[in-house]
Structure formats: C-alpha cells, structure tokens
Coordinates of C-alpha atoms and ligand atoms in Angstrom, one line a residue:
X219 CA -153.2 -187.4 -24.2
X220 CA -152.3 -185.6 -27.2
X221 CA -149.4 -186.5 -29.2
X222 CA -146.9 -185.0 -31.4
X223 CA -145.6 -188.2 -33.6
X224 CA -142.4 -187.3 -35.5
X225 CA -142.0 -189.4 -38.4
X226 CA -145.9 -190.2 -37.9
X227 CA -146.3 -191.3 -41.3
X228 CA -143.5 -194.1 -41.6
X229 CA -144.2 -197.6 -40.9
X230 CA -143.9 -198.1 -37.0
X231 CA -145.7 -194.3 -36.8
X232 CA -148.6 -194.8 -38.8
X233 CA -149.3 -198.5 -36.7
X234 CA -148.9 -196.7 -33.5
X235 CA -151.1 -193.4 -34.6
X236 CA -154.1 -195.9 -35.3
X237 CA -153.2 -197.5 -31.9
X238 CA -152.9 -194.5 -29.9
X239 CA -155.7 -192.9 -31.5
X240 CA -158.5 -196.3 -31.2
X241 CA -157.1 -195.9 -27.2
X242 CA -159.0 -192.8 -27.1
X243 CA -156.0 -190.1 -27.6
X244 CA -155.5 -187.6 -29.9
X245 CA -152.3 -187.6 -32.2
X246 CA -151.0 -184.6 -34.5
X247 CA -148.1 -185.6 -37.3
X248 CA -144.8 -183.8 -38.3
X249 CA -143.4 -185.7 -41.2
X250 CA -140.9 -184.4 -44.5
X251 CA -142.1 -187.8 -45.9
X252 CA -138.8 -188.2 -47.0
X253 CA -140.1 -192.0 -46.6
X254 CA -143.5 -191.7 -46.2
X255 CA -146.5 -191.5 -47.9
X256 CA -149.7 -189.2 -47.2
X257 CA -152.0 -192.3 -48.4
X258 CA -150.5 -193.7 -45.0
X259 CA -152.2 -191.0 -42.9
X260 CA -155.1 -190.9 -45.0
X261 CA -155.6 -194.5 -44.6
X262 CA -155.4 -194.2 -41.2
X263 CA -157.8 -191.5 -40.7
X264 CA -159.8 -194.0 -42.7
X265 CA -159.4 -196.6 -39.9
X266 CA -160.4 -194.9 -36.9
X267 CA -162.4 -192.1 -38.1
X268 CA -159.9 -189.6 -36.6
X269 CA -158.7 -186.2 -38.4
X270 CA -154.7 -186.4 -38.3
X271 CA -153.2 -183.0 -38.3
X272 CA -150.4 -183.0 -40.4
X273 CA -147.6 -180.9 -40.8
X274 CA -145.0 -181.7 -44.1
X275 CA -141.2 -180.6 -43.1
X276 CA -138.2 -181.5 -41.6
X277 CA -138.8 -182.1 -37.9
X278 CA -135.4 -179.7 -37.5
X279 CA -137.3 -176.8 -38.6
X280 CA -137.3 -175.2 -35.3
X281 CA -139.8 -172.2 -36.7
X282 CA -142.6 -174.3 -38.4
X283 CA -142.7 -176.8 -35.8
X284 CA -142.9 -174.1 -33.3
X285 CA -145.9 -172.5 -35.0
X286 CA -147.4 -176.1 -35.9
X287 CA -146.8 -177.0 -32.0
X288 CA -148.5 -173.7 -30.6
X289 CA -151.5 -174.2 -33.2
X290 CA -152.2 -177.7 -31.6
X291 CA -151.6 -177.1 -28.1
X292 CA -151.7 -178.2 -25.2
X293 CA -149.3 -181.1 -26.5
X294 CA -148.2 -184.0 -23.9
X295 CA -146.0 -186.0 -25.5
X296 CA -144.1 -186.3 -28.5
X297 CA -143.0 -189.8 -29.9
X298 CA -140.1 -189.6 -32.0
X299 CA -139.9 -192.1 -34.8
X300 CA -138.3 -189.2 -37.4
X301 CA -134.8 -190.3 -38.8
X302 CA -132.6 -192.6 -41.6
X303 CA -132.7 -196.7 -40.7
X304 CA -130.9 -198.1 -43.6
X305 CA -127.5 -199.6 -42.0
X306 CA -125.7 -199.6 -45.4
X307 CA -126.2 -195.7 -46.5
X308 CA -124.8 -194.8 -43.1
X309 CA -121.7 -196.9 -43.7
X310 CA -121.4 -195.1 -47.3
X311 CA -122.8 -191.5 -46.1
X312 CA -122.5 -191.2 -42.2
X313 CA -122.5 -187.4 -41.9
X314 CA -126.0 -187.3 -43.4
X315 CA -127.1 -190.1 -40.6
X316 CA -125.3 -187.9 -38.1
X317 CA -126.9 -185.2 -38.5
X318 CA -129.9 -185.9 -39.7
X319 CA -130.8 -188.4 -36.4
X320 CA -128.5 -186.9 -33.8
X321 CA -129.9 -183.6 -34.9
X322 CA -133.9 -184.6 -35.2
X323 CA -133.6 -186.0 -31.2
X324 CA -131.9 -182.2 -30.3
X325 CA -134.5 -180.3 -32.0
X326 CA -137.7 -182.2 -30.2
X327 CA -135.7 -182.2 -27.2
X328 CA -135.4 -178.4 -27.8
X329 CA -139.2 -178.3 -29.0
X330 CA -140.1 -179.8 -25.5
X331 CA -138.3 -177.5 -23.5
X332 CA -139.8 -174.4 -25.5
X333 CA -143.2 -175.6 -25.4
X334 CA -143.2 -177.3 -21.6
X335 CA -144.1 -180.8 -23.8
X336 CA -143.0 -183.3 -19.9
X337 CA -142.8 -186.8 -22.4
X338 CA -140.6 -187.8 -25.0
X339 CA -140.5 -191.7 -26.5
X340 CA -137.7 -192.5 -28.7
X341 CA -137.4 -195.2 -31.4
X342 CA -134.1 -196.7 -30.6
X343 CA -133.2 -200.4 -31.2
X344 CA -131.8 -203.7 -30.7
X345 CA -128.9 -203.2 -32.9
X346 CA -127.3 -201.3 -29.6
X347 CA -126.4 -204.3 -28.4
X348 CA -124.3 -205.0 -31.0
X349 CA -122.5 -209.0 -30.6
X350 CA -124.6 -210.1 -27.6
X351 CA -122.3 -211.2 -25.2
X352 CA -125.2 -213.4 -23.5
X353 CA -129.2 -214.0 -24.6
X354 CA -131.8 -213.3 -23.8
X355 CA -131.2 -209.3 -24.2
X356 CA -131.9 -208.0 -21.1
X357 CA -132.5 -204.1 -20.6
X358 CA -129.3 -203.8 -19.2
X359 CA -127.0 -206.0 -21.1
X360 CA -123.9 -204.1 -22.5
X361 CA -124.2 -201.8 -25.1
X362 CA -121.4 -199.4 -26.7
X363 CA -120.5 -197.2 -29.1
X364 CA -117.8 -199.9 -30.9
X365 CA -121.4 -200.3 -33.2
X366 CA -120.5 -201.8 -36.8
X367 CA -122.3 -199.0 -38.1
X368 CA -123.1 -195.1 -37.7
X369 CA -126.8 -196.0 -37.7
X370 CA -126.3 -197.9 -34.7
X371 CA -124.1 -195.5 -33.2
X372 CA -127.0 -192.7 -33.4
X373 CA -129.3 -194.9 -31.6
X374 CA -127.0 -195.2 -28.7
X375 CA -125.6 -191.4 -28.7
X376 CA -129.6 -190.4 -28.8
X377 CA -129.9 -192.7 -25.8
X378 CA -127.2 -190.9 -24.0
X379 CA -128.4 -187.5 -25.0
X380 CA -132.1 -188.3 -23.6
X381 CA -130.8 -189.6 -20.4
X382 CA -128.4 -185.8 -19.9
X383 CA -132.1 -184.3 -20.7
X384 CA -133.8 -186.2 -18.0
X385 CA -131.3 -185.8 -15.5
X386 CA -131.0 -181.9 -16.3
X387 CA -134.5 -181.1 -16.7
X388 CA -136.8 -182.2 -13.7
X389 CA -140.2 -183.5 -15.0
X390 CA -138.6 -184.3 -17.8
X391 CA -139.8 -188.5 -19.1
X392 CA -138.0 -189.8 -21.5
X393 CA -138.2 -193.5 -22.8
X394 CA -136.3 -194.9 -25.1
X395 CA -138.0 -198.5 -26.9
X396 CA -135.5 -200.6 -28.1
X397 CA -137.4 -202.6 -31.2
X398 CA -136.4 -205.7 -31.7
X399 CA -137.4 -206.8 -35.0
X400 CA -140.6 -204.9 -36.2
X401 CA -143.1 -206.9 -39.0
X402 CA -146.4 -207.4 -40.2
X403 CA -148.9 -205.2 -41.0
X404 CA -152.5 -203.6 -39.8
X405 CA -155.0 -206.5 -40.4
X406 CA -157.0 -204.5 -42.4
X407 CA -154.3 -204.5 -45.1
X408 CA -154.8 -201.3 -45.9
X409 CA -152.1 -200.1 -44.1
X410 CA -148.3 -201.9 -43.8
X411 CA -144.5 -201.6 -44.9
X412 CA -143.5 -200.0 -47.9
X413 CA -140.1 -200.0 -48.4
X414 CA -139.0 -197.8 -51.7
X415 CA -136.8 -200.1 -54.2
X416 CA -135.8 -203.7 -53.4
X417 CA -136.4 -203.9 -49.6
X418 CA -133.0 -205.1 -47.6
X419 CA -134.8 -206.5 -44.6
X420 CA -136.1 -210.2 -44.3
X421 CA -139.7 -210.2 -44.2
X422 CA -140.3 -207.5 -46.8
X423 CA -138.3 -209.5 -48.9
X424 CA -139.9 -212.4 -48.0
X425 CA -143.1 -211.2 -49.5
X426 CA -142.2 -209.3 -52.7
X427 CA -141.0 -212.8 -54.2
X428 CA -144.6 -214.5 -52.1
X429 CA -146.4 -211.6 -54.6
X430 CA -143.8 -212.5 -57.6
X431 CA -141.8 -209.4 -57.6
X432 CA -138.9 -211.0 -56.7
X433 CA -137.4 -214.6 -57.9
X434 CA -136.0 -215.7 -54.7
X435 CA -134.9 -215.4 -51.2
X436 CA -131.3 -215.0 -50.5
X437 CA -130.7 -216.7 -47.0
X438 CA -127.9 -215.1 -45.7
X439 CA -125.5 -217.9 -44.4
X440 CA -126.4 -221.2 -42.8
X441 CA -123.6 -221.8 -41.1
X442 CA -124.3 -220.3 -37.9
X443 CA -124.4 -222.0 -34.2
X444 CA -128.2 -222.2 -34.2
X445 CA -130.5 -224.9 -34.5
X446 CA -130.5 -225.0 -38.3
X447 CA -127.7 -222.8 -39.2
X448 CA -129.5 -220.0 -40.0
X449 CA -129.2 -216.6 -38.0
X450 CA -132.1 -215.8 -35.1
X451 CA -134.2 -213.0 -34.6
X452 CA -137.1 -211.9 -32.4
X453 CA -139.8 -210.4 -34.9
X454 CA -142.4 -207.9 -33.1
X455 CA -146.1 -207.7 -35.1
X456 CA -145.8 -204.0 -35.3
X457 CA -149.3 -203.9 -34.1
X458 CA -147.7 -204.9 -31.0
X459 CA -144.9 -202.8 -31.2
X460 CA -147.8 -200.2 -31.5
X461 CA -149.4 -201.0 -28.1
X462 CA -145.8 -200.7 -26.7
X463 CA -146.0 -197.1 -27.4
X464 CA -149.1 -196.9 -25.8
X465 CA -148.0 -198.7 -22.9
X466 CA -144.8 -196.4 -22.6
X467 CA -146.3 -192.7 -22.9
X468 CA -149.6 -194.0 -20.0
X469 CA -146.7 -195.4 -17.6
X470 CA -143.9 -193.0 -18.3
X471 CA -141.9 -191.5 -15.1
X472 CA -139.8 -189.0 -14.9
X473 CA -136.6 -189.5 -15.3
X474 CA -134.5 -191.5 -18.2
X475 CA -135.8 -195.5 -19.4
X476 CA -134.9 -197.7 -21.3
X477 CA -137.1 -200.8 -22.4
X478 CA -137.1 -204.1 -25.0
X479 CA -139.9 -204.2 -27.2
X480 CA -140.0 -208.0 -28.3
X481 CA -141.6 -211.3 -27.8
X482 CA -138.9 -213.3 -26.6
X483 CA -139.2 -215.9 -29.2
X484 CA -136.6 -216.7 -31.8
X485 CA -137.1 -217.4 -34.9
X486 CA -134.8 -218.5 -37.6
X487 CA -134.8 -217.3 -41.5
X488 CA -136.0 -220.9 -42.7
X489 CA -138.8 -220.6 -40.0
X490 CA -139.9 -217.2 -40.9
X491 CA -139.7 -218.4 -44.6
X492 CA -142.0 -221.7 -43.8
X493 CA -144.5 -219.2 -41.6
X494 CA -144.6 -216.9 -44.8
X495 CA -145.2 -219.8 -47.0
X496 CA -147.7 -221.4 -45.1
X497 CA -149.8 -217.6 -44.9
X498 CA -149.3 -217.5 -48.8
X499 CA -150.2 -221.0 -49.4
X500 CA -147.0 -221.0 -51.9
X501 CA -143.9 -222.4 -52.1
X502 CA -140.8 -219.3 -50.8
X503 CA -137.6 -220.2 -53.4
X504 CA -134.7 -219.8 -51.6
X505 CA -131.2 -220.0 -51.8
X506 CA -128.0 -220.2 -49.6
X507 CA -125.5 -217.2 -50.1
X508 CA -123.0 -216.1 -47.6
X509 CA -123.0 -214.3 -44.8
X510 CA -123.9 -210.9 -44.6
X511 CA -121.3 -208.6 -43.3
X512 CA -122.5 -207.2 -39.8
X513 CA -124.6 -209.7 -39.0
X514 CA -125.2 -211.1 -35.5
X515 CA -126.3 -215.0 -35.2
X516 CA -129.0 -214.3 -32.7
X517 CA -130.6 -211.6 -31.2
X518 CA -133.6 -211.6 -29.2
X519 CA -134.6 -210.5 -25.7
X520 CA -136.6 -211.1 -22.4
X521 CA -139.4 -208.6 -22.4
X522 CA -140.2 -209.2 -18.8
X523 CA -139.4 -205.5 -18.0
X524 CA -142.2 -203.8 -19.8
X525 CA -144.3 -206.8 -18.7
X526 CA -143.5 -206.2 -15.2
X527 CA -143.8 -202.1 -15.3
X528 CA -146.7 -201.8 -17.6
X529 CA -148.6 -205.0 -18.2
X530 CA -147.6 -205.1 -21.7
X531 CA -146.7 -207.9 -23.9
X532 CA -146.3 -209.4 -27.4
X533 CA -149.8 -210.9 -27.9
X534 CA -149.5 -212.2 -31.9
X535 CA -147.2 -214.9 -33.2
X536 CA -145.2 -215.1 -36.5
X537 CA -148.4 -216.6 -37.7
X538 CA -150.1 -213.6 -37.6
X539 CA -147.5 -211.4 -38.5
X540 CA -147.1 -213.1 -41.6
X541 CA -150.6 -213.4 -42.6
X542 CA -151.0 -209.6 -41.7
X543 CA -148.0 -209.2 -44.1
X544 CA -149.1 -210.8 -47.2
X545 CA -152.5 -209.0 -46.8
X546 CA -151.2 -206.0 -46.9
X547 CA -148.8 -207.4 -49.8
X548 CA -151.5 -209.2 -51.7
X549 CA -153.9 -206.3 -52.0
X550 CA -151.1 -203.3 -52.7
X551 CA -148.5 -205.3 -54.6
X552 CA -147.3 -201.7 -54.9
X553 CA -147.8 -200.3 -51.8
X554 CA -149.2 -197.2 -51.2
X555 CA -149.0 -196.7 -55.1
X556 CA -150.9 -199.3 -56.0
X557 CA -154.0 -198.5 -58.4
Ligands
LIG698 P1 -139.8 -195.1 -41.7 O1 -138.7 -194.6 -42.6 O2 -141.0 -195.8 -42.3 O3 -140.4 -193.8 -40.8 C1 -139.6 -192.7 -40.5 C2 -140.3 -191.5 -40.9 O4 -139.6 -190.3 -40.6 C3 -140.6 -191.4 -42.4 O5 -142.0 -191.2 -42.6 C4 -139.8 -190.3 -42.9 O6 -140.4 -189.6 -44.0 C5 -139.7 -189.4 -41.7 N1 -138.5 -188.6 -41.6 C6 -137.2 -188.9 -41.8 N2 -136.4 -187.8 -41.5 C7 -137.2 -186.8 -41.1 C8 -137.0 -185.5 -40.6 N3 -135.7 -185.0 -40.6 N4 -138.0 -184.8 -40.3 C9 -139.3 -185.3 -40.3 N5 -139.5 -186.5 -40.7 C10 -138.5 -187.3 -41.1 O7 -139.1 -196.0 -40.6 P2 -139.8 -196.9 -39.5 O8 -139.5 -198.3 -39.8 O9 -141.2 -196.5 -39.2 O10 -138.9 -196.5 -38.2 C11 -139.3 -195.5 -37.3 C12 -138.2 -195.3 -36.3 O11 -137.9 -196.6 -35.7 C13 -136.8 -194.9 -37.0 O12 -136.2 -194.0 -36.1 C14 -136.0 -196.2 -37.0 O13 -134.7 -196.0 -37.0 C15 -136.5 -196.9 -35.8 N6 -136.4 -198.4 -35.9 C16 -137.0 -199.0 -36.9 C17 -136.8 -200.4 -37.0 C18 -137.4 -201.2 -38.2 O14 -137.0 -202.3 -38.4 N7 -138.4 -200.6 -38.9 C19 -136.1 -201.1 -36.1 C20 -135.5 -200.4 -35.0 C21 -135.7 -199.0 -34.9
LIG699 C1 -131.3 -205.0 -39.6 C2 -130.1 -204.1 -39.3 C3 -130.4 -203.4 -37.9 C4 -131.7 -202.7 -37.9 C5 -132.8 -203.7 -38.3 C6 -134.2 -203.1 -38.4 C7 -128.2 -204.9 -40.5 C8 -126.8 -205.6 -40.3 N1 -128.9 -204.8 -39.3 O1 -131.4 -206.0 -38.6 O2 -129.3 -202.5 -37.6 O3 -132.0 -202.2 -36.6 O4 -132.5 -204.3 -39.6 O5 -134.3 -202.3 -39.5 O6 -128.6 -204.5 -41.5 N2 -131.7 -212.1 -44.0 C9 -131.6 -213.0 -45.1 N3 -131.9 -212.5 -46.3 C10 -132.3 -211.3 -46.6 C11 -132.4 -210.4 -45.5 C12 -132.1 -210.8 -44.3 O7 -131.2 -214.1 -44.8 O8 -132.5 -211.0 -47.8 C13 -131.4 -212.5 -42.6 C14 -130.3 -211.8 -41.9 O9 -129.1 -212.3 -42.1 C15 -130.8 -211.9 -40.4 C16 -132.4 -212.0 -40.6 O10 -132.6 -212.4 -41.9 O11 -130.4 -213.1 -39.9 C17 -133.0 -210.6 -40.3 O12 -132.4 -209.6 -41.2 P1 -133.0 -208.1 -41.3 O13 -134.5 -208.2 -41.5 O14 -132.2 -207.4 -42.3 O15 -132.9 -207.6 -39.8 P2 -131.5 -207.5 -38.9 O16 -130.3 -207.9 -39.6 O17 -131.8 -208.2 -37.6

C-alpha cells in the first residue's frame, strides 16, 4: 500500500513510517513540523533505505495537499497522526485545539473523498474513557464528551465525525486506535521522543533526570487505591504501537472501528521508575508531590479485540521500552539537536 501519514514526522508517525515501510509499503509525509523535526524523516530514510516524500504545511491546506496528493498517486490510505496533544494548553487555549484537530480530521476526510483515498486510521486515545467506570478498558466501555479536557473532547468528536463518514460514504474504512500509553524508542536509538521544553509526561521525564537534565522525579500522589499508592498505566513500546498501525490499515473493513492499542499490563509510576533505573544502571530521585489535577488512578485495557481481528499484540515489556528509551536518551541528550 501506499500511505499518506499526516503528522509523519512526530513521534508515533516517524515509528510507524519505519514500520510500515520495513513491511514492504510505501509511505509519503504531510507534516507543518510544528512539532517535528526533518532529522526524524531523515533518520528514518536512514533506517530502511526508503526515500520519504515529504511535503512541509498545514495538513488543512486543502490546495497543496491536493497537488502533493495527485503528484504521489494512487494513495490507499492515509493515517492521521497530525494535531495538538498537550492536555494543559487546551485547558488554557481550546479554540486553537478545536480547530486545529477537529479541523485536520475534516480536511483528510475531505482529501479522501476528493482523491477516492477508501482508508483512513486515526490517532485517538485512551483519555476517551475518561474515569473508568470498570478495568480492564474494553472497546466498548463508556466514553463521553463530559472529558476533563478539550484535548480529550477532540478525540471523541473526531471519533464521532469518522463514524458519520463511514456510514455516509460506502467503501469508506475508517479506524480509529485508541493508544494507551505510547513509550520507548526505535532500538537503533537513532530515532525516539523529543519533546520541546521540560517534557510533562512520565517516561520522558523519567529519562531527562536518568541523562542529568533534570534533578528529580515528581511522583504525582501516592495515595491512590493501587497496590502501592501510585497511579496505573498501561505503557505501549511505540514500536508496537507501530505494528498496530500496520495491523489496522492490512485488516481494515469498511465501515467505522474502533480498537485499544495496549498491552494489558499495569504498571505503576514507582514500577516504571525501578524499570528505568534498572535500564540506566542509576539510581531515579524521586519525590512525592500531590496529585495531579485530571488524573485517573488506573487506566489500562484488554487488547483481546485487535488480537482477535488481526493477530496483533504487544510483544515488548517495560524492560524493553525502557532500555529503548535511554538509548535513544543516552546518545541524543538533546534530541534531534544533538551535535
Ligand atoms: P507529535 O506532536 O510528535 O506528532 C504530531 C505531528 O503532527 C507533529 O510532527 C506536528 O508537527 C504535526 N502537526 C501538528 N499539527 C499539524 C497540522 N495542522 N498539519 C500538519 N502537521 C501537523 O505527537 P505524537 O505523540 O506522535 O502523537 C501523534 C498523534 O497521536 C496525535 O494526534 C496525538 O494526539 C495522538 N496521541 C498521542 C499520544 C502520546 O502519548 N504520544 C497518546 C494518545 C494519542
Ligand atoms: C496524559 C494525558 C492524556 C494523554 C496522555 C498521552 C493528562 C491528565 N493526561 O496521560 O490525556 O492522552 O498523556 O499523551 O495529562 N506522572 C508523575 N510524574 C510526572 C508525570 C506523570 O507521577 O512528572 C504520573 C501521572 O500522574 C500518571 C502517570 O505518571 O499516573 C502517567 O502520566 P503521563 O505520562 O502524563 O500520562 P497520562 O496522565 O496517563
């Protein structure tokens, strides 16, 4: 197949381009690298040997993506990992995460339509849930729009705006993946997270004080109902996550899906911490602070679905995803920057 990835050079797109692409299919990128940078792709190409097509703009720009699209066509699919993920900018600036995600899953829904593109796999996540209500997270455990925050709210609307598109448009497949927790890093370290400024999810934080960027860890309350207080996540290697995607465009029907990408396995912040540790060889400091506002205790999910419908699975433990991690954060304490 060849593949239009949206937001091809961010973390989770980059992984999956060097997944789809060592599968044996061809991927093109539109990115406005807003969050990105081209040493990503480059690196990539480096990986696998493939030329990556890249076009630099807003995936909204309805002209240049029509003229990019046409100039690498036939397309089959688009994956679209384009859009904002920081929960507390969309509490401080929603109209921005409004439009900017609600508007970036209309255009390549538009794209599609225009260009007779049948496949469309959308990053969504776990935070649609919101307060699980019961755990494991299965597929069709409740979700709403009562989200603590407008990031989360333009997962969901997206969800409800792909399944409309499937049940207006025959032939139409759309899958949405709803990541759990996405970590790690390509184990060539050459290739992995690089969050701009001081990074507000776990394991990236986690590293930058392994690498001595940071003093400490801030564990954020240990008061919770789980086995040592602190809260529970399932965290996906995102060269698993990667496979998922893979997985999802080969098996996709038409029609609107919906399917967990996790492992199943909860893991608290000391655990993860310990894991980290134990890749590093080095002590993590850490401290207690409170709670973080928004937080759930535990979230983590049964991936029997995609199991079942594709054959695919979480094959790598924290282990790996951790040793993957500091790899990648050993040898580019600066990321992509790095000298
Ligand atoms: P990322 O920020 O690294 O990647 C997103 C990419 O989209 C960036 O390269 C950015 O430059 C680009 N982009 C943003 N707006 C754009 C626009 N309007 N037009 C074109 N390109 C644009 O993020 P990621 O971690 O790779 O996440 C990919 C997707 O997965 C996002 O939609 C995110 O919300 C979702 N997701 C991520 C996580 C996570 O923990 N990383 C969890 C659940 C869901
Ligand atoms: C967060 C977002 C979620 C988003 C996901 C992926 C919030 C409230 N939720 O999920 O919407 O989909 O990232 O990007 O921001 N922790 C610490 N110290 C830290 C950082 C985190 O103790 O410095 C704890 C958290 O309390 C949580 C766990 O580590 O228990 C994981 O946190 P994080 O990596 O931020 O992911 P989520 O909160 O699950």
């Amino acid at each position: 197949m060849r593949v239009l990835l949206s937001g091809g050079a961010g973390y989770i797109g980059v992984h999956t381009a060097i997944a789809l692409l060592e599968a044996g299919h061809e991927v093109v990128v539109v990115d406005d690298m807003s969050n990105s940078s081209l040493e990503a792709l480059v690196r990539a190409g480096e990986i696998t040997g493939a030329g990556i097509p890249l076009l630099v703009s807003d995936i909204r720009d309805e002209a240049r993506v029509r003229t990019f699209v046409s100039e690498n066509a036939p397309l089959d699919a688009v994956i679209h990992f384009a859009g904002l993920k920081a929960v507390g900018e969309s509490v401080a600036d929603p109209l921005r995460y409004y439009d900017v995600n609600i508007g970036s899953a209309v255009a390549v829904l538009k794209l599609m339509a225009a260009e007779s593109i049948p496949t469309v796999v959308f990053s969504s996540s776990a935070t649609v849930y919101g307060q699980p209500e019961r755990l494991p997270l299965v597929e069709d455990s409740p979700t709403g729009l009562d989200l603590p925050n407008p990031y989360g709210k333009t997962k969901r609307i997206v969800e409800e705006i792909l399944a409309d598109a499937a049940a207006a448009g025959p032939g139409v497949r759309a899958v949405a993946l709803r990541y759990f927790n996405p970590v790690g890093a390509h184990p060539s370290g050459r290739v992995g997270e690089d969050p701009v400024g001081v990074p507000t999810n776990l394991m990236p934080y986690v590293a930058r004080v392994a690498v001595g960027e940071l003093e400490r860890v801030g564990i954020f309350g240990d008061d919770y109902p789980t086995p040592d207080g602190t809260g529970l996540r399932d965290y996906i290697h995102v060269m698993d996550l990667a496979a998922g995607h893979v997985a999802a465009l080969e098996n996709a029907r038409p029609g609107y899906e919906v399917f967990n990408l996790g492992t199943g396995v909860p893991i608290s912040v000391r655990q993860l911490i310990a894991a980290f540790g134990r890749a590093a060889r080095r002590e993590i400091p850490s401290t207690v602070l409170p709670r973080r506002a928004g937080d759930v205790a535990a979230s983590y999910c049964d991936p029997a679905k995609a199991w079942n419908r594709w054959g695919w699975r979480a094959e790598r433990s924290i282990d790996d995803a951790c040793a993957d991690a500091w790899r990648w954060q050993s040898r580019n304490p600066q990321g992509y920057r790095t000298p």
